XYZ file of C-alpha atoms in Angstrom:
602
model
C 0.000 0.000 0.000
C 1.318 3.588 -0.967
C 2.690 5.632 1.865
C -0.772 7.484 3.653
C -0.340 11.226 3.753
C -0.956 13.349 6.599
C -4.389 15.437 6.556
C -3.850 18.970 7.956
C -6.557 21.212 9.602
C -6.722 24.054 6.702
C -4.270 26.753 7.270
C -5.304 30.214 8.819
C -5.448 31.698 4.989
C -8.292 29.330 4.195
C -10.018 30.048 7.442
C -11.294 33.857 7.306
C -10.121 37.330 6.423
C -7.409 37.200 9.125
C -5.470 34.427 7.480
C -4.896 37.756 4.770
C -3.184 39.655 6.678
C -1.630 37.186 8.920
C -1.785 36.581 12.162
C 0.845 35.120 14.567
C 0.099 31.606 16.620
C 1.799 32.779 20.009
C -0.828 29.991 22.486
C 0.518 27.110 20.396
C -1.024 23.296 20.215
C 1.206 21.486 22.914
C 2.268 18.238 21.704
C 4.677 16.970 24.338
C 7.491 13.645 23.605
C 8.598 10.879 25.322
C 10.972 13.184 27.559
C 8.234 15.651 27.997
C 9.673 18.195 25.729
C 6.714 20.832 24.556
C 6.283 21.032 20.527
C 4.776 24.568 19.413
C 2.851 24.348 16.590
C 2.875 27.737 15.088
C 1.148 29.543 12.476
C 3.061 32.510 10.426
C 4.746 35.496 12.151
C 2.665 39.065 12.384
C 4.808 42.244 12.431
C 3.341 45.074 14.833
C 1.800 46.842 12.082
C 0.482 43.732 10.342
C -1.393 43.120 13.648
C -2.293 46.530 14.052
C -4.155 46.137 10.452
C -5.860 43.286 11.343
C -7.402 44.516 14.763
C -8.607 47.552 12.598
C -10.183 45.464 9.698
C -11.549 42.672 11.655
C -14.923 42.839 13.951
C -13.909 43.478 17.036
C -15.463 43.018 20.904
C -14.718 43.254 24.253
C -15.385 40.407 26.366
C -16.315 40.839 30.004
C -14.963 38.163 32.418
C -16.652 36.656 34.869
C -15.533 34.049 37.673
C -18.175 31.747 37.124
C -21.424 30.522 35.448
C -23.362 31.766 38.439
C -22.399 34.993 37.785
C -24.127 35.580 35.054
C -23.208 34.223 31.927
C -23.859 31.300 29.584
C -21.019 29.679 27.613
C -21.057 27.855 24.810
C -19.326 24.675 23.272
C -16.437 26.212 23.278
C -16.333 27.841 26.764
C -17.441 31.379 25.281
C -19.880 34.012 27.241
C -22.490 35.393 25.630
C -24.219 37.297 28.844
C -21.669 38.656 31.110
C -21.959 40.679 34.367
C -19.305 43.307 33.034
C -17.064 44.207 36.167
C -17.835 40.804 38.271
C -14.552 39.195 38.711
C -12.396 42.837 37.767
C -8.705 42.442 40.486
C -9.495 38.940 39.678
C -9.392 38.367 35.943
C -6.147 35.961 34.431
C -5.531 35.302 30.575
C -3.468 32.194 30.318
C -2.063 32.354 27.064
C -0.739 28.433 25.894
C -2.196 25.195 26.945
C -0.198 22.232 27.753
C 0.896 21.179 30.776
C 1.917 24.476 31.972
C -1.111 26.322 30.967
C -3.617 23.541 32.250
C -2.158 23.770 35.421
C -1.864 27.474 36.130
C -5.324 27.438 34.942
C -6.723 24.984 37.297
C -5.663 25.965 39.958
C -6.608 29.793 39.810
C -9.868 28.606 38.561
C -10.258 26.424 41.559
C -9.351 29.426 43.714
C -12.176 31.679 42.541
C -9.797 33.847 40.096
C -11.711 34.311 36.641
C -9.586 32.681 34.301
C -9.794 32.522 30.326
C -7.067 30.911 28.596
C -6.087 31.232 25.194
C -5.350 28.448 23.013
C -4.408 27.930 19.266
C -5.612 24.943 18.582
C -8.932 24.136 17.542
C -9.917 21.653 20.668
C -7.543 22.185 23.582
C -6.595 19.523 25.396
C -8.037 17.153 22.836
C -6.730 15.249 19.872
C -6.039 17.721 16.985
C -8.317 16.624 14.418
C -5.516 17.306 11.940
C -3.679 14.439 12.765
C -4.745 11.682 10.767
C -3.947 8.899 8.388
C -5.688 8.731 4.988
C -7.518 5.911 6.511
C -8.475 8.003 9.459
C -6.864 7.007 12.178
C -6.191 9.805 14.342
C -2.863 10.141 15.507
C -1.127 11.918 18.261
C 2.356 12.583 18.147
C 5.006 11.300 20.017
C 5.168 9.307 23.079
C 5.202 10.642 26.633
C 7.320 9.187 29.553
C 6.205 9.516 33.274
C 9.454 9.121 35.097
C 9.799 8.117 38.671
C 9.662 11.708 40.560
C 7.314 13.273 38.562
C 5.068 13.588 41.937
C 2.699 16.997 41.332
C 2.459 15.095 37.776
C 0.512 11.461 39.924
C -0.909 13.903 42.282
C -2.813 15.922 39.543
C -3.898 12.396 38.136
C -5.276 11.305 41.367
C -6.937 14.739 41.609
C -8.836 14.029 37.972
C -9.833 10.919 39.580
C -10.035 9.428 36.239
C -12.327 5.899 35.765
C -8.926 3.951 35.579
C -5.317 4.667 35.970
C -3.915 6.154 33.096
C -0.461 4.789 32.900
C 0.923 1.587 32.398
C 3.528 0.414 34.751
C 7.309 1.006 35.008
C 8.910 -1.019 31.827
C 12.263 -1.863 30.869
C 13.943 -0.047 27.953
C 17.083 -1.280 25.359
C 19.747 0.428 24.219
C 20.548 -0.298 20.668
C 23.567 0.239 18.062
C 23.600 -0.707 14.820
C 25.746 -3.471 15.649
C 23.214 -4.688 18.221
C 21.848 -4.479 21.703
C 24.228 -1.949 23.906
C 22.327 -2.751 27.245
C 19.174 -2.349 29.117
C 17.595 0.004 32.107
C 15.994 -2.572 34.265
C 13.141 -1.120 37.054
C 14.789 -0.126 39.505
C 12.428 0.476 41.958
C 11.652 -3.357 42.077
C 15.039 -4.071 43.831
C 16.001 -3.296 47.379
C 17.236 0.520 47.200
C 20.931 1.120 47.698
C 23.077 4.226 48.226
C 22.622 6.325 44.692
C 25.406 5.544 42.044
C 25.674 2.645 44.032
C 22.639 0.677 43.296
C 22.922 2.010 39.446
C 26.409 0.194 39.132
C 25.196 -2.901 41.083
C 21.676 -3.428 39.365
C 23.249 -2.845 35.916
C 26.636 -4.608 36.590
C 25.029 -7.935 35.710
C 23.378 -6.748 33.203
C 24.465 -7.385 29.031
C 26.395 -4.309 28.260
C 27.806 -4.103 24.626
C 30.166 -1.509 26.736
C 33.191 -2.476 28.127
C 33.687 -2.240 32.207
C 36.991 -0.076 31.497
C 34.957 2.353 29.330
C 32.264 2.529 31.319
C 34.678 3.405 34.707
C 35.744 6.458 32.861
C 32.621 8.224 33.712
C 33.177 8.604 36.672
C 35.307 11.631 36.854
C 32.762 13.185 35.351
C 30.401 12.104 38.070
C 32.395 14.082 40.489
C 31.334 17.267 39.109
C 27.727 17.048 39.737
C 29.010 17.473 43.441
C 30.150 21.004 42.192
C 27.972 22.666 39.229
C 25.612 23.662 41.898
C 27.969 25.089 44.884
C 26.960 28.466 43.456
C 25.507 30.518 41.081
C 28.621 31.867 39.554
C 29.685 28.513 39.078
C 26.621 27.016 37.365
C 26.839 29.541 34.933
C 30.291 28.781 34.291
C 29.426 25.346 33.610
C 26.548 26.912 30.954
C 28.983 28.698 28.887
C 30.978 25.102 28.770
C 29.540 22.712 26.085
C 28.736 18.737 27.440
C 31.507 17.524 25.159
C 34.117 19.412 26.320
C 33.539 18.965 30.194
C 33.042 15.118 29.290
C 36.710 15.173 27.527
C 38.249 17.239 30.357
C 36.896 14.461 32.279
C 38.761 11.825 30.333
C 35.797 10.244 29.097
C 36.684 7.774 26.629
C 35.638 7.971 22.947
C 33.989 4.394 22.807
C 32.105 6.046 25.939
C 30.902 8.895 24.331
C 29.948 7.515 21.245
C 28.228 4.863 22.115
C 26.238 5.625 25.604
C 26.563 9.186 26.656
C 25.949 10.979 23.117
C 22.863 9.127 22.022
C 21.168 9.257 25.934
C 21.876 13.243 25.287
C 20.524 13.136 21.761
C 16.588 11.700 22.946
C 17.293 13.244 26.577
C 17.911 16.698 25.668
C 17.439 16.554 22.216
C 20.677 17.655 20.650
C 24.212 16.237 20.583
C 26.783 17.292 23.170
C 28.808 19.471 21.410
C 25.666 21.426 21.284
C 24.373 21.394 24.717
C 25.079 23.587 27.919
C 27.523 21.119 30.428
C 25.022 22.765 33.300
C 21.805 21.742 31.668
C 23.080 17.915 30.815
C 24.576 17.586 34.270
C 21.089 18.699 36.062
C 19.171 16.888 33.736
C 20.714 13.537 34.498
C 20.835 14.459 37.769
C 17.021 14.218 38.076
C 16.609 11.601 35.810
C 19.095 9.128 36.262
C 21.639 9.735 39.071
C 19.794 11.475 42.087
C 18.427 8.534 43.696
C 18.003 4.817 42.744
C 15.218 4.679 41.373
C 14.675 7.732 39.365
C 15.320 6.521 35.851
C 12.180 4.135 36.297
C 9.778 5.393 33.382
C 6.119 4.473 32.456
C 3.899 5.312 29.536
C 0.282 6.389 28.872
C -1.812 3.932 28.290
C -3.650 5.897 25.164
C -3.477 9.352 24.029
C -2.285 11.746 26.481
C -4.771 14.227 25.157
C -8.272 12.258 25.500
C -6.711 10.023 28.889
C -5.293 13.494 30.599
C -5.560 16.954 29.151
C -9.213 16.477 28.146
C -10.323 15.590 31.856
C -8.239 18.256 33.200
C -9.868 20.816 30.649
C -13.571 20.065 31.604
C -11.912 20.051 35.511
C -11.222 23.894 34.543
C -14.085 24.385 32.948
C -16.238 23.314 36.041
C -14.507 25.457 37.876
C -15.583 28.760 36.198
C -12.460 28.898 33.546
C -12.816 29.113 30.247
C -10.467 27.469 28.078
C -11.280 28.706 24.719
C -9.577 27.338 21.691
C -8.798 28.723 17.706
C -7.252 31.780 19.611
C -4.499 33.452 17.770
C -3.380 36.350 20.282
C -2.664 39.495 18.460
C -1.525 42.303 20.851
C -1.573 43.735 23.899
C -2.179 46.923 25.600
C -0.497 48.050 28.545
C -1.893 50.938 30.858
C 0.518 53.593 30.498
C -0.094 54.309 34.324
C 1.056 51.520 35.558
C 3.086 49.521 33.083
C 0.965 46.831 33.445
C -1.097 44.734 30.575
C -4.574 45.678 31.058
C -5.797 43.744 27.947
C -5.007 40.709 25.694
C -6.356 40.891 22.230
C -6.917 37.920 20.105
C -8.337 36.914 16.421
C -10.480 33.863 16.835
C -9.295 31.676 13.516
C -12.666 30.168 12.876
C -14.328 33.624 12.335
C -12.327 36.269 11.732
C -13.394 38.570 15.126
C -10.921 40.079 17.488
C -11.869 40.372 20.728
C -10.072 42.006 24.042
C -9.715 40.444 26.846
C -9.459 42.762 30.288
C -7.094 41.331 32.630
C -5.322 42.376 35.463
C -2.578 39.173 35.297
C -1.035 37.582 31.954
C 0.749 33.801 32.412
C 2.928 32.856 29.441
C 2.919 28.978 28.875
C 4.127 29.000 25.755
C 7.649 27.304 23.503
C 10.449 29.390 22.516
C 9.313 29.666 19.254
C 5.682 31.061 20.208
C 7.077 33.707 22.773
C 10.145 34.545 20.058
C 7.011 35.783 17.563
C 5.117 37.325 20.769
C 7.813 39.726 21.608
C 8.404 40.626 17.710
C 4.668 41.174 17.321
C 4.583 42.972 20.190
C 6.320 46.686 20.857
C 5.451 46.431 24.562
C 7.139 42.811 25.150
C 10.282 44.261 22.322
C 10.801 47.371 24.946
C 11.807 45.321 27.714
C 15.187 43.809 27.665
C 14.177 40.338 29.870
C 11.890 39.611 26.440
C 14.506 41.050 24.030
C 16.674 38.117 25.895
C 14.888 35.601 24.747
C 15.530 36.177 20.986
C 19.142 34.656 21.871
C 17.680 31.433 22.175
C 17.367 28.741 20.107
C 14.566 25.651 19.067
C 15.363 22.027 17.809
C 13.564 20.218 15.336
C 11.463 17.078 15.793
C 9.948 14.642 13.824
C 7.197 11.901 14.683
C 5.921 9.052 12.979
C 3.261 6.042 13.867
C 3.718 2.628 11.498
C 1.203 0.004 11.181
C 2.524 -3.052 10.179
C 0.753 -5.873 8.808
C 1.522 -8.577 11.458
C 2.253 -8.764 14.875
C 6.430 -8.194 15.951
C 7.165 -9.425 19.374
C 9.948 -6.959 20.652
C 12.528 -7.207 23.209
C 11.407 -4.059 25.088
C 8.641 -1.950 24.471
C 10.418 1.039 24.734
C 13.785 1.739 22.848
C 16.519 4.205 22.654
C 18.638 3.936 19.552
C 22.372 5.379 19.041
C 24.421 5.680 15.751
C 21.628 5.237 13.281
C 21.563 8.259 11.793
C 24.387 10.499 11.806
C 23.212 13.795 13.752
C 19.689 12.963 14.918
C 19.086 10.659 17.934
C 15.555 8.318 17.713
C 13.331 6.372 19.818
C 10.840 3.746 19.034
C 7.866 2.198 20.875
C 5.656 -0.707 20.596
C 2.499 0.597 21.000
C 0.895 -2.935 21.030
C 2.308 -3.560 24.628
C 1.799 0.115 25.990
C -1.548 1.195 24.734
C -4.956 -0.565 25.399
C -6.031 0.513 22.158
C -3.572 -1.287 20.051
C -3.307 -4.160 22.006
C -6.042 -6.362 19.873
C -4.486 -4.656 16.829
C -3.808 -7.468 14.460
C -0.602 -6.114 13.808
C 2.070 -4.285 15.714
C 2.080 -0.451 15.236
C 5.411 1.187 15.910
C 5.772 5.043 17.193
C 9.392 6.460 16.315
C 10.603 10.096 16.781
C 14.043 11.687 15.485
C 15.331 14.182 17.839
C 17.875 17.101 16.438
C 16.064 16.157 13.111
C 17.233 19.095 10.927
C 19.091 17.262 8.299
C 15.782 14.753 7.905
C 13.104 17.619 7.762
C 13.933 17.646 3.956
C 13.342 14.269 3.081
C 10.023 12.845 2.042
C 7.471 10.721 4.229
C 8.348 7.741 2.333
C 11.827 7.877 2.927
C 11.782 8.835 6.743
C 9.294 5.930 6.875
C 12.212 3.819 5.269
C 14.038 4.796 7.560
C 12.533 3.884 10.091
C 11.891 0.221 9.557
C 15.419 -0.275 8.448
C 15.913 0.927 11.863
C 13.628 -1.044 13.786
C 14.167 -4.368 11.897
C 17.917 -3.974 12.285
C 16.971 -4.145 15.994
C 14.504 -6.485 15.504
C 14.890 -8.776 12.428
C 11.475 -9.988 13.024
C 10.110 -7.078 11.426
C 12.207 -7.861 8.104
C 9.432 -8.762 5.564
C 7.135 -6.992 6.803
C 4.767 -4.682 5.242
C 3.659 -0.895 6.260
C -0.169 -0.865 5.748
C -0.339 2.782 7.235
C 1.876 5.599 8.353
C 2.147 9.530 9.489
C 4.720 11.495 9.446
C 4.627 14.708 11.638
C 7.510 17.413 11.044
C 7.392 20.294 14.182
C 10.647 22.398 13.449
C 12.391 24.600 15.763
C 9.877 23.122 18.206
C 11.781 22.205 21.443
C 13.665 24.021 23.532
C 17.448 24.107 22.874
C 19.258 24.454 25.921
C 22.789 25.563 24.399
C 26.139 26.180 25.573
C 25.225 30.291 26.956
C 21.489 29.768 26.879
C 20.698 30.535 30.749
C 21.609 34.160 30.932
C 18.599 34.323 28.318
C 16.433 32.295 29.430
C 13.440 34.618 31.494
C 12.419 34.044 35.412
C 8.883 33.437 35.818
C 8.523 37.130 37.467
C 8.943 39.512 34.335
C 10.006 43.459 34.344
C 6.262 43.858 33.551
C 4.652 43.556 37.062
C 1.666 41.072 36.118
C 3.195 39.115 33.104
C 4.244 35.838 34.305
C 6.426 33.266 32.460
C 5.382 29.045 32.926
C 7.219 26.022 30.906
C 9.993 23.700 31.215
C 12.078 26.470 29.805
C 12.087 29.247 32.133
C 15.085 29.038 35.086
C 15.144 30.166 38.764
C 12.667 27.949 39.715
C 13.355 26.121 43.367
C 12.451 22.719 42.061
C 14.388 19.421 41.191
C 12.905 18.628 38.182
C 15.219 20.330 35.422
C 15.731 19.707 31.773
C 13.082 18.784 29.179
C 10.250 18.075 31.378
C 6.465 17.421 31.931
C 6.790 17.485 36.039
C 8.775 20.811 35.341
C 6.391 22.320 32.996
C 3.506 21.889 35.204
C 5.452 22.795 38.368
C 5.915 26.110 36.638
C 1.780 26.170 35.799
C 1.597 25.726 39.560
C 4.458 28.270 40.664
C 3.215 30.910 38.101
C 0.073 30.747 39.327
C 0.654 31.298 42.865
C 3.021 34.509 41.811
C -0.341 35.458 40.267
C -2.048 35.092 43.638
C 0.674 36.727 45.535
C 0.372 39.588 43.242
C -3.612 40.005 43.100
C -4.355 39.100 46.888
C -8.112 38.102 47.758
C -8.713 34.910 49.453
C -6.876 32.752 47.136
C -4.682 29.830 48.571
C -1.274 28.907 47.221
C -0.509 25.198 45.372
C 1.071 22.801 46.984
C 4.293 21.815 44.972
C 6.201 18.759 45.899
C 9.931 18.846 45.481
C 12.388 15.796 44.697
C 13.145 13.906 47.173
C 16.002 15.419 48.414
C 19.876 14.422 48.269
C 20.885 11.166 49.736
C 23.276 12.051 53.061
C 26.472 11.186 51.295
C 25.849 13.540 47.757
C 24.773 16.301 50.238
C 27.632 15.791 52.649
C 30.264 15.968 48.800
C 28.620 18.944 47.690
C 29.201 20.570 51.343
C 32.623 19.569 51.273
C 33.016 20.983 47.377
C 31.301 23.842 48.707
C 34.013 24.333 51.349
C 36.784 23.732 49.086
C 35.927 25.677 46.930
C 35.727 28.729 49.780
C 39.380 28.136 50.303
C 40.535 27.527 47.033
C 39.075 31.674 46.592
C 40.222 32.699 50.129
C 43.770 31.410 49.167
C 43.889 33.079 45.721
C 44.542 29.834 43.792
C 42.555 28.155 40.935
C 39.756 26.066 41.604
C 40.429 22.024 40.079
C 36.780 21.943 38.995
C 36.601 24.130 35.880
């Protein structure tokens, strides 16, 4: 069967007048990977004047907010007011502009707090499976798989909150590590085994364990293991680490090539997305920190047991909706105005896609849960975001590209491990692949297996055609597993997001904003923002939604009323003897400087 091509919702220039002038995607459709890394799908850029334009040629309205439906207003399908009691809920009003985890939790827990909340999201059906996802046989697809990793706690808690008619994730599962030469090793489930001392019980559990590796190249880690007892002994020194790239603190560590090339460079590639010539030594060394190296156990992973969308985000959206939010999708926001008073944003204005009409939405707080990408077009949109030099900042930064497929095959493929990390198979881009059969309750009668792959750092793939990325990867996957040799591809989708996930390069924190902005009540929310006091780092669901929460209680700390902060539960925290190293490299350190000499850390 010929290769199925991808059915896209119709662009904004098909949708209404707008699409003619243009009008910039800045609350993006969240589509978040197995690592948790956000994907912004965004529409074209607007330039201030274009936006200006379309403000003054589309139908326009101001919407009154209101905290809840008792207050006076009806909503529609979408969450929409049509009666309104105009100044209800005014000291009290939020816009939320982005969905995703971030978004949806910011927004759920102001709404719950009696705060009138709208939030602002591009795609057609927040929280729900884009309907523009689909194979030509109609399968709707969603992109990417999603890993729930072993500290992710405010992540379980909010499930248990939804309290959803059955758990939504599957257990912890093994994983494989392949070359093209063959298995490299496994993670086994940690948490099943009696706990041990951390680094400890990762050498001992894995020790036994088939490694393609040898024991000498694996020892020469651990130099580099030392430092994570010193990136953090101060702020001046975790921003020297920034401005270092992974690679070259890994070869001051005298990591050995076979090392690199086989383990640490492809875990970097599908961990943060990029190789490690290209990634901050700070952000790699926090983000297996949390992951992997922490605590015993925190590697352990499980999976969603159908789409994250309909299992998750579309529970939590009628959650805020019951409330009193409104979570109101096809929003494409389009300026904002600022009270020349106060310096605050009074309003957010933004085109709805599916008729053409601007509307302005009076608010005395703005949360930002939005990519890179989105809040790169925001601030060039937008002369009041340009003017400040904490959103000029962000322009620095930089977005990777992603691509996501889903295979049907025509039988079923047993395979080793349902989830699989694969290193070496393509030159620059690293790649995962899942079998959905043994993760997903929906595919597990399937009569054969269906396969869900992603290439991370995918820029030199973007150009090639859905045929031959397919190729690609079944070559792949039947090189791992020869069982799939033969057979035949009855479906596929191919979904290309570039410059879609955050890039956390060698320099990138200086750039990167705090959730507080320089514009009193404009708060930032994502996995991408830094200074927040939380353990969960790198490319991250628990850190996205951690930021929902923490933005949102800045946003009741700045309003007032009778609102109560979230709860947010940290990491566990260090085990007695990584504490007690980083005190001691701490100390050091303070007599290293006292005494004038260099420090033997960087």
């Amino acid at each position: 069967m010929p290769l199925s091509r991808l059915h896209r919702v119709p662009c904004l220039q098909n949708t209404s007048c707008v699409g003619r002038t243009a009008a910039i995607c800045c609350s993006p459709l969240r589509v978040h990977l197995h690592g948790g890394a956000s994907l912004d799908r965004l529409s074209v850029q607007l330039s201030a004047s274009a936006c200006s334009a379309a403000v003054k040629s589309s139908r326009r309205r101001v919407v009154p907010m209101a905290v809840a439906a008792g207050d006076g207003f009806t909503a529609d399908a979408n969450g929409d007011s049509s009666v309104v009691t105009p100044d209800a809920a005014e000291g009290r009003r939020v816009v939320i502009v982005g969905g995703g985890w971030a978004g949806f939790g910011a927004a759920k827990h102001l709404s719950e707090q009696g705060y009138d909340v709208t939030l602002l999201e591009a795609s057609p059906n927040p929280g729900g499976l884009s309907s523009g996802w689909r194979t030509a046989s109609g399968r709707a697809v969603e992109a990417g798989m999603k890993g729930f990793w072993y500290q992710y706690k405010n992540t379980f808690k909010l499930l248990e909150e939804l309290q959803l008619p059955s758990w939504p994730l599957t257990d912890f599962t093994t994983s494989g590590f392949w070359s093209p030469r063959g298995l490299v090793t496994e993670a086994p489930v940690f948490s099943k085994k009696p706990r041990l001392p951390t680094l400890v019980g990762q050498f001992v559990y894995t020790f036994p364990l088939y490694w393609a590796l040898p024991l000498e190249d694996r020892l020469t880690m651990l130099p580099f293991l030392a430092t994570l007892a010193d990136y953090v002994s101060s702020e001046e020194r975790f921003e020297q680490y920034d401005k270092m790239s992974a690679y070259e603190l890994f070869r001051q560590c005298g990591v050995s090539t076979r090392c690199y090339n086989e383990f640490l460079r492809p875990t970097l590639l599908v961990g943060l997305f990029a190789p490690p010539e290209d990634l901050s030594a700070a952000a790699v060394l926090e983000t297996l920190y949390f992951y992997a190296l922490a605590h015993q156990n925190d590697f352990d992973v499980c999976w969603p047991r159908g789409s994250t969308a309909e299992l998750i985000f579309q529970p939590l959206v009628e959650k805020i909706r019951t409330a009193g939010g409104r979570v109101l999708g096809n929003r494409l926001v389009t300026g904002l105005t600022l009270d020349s008073a106060t310096g605050e944003v009074s309003s957010v204005e933004a085109v709805d896609r599916s008729t053409g009409e601007i509307a302005s939405y009076p608010t005395d707080a703005v949360v930002f849960a939005v990519g890179i990408s989105g809040m790169q077009k925001l601030v060039s949109a937008n002369p009041a975001l340009a003017k400040q030099p904490d959103f000029r900042s962000i322009m620095e930064l930089r977005s990777l590209d992603v691509i996501a497929t889903r295979i049907w095959f025509d039988r079923r493929v047993a395979t080793r491990y349902p989830a699989n990390v694969l290193s070496g198979f393509e030159t620059t881009a690293g790649a995962t692949f899942f079998n959905l059969n043994d993760l997903q309750d929906e595919y597990q009668n399937e009569p054969g297996t269906v396969i869900s792959a992603d290439f991370y750092h995918a820029n030199s793939l973007l150009p090639l055609s859905d045929q031959e990325i397919v190729d690609r990867v079944v070559s792949h996957v039947a090189t791992c597993e020869p069982g799939f040799n033969g057979a035949k591809v009855t479906d596929s989708v191919v979904l290309r997001f570039p410059k879609a996930v955050t890039h956390f390069s060698p320099g990138s924190y200086q750039h990167r904003p705090f959730q507080a902005t320089t514009i009193p009540n404009v708060f930032m929310a994502g996995d991408w923002v830094k200074g927040v006091p939380h353990g969960a780092n790198g490319l991250s669901q628990e850190r996205a939604y951690v930021t929902g929460l923490s933005a949102a209680n800045l946003v009741i700390s700045r309003l007032g009323g009778n609102g109560q902060p979230a709860q947010i539960l940290d990491v566990e925290p260090d085990e007695p003897h990584i504490a007690a190293a980083r005190a001691a490299v701490r100390g050091l350190r303070e007599v290293v400087a006292a005494a004038g000499l260099r420090s033997p850390f960087l």
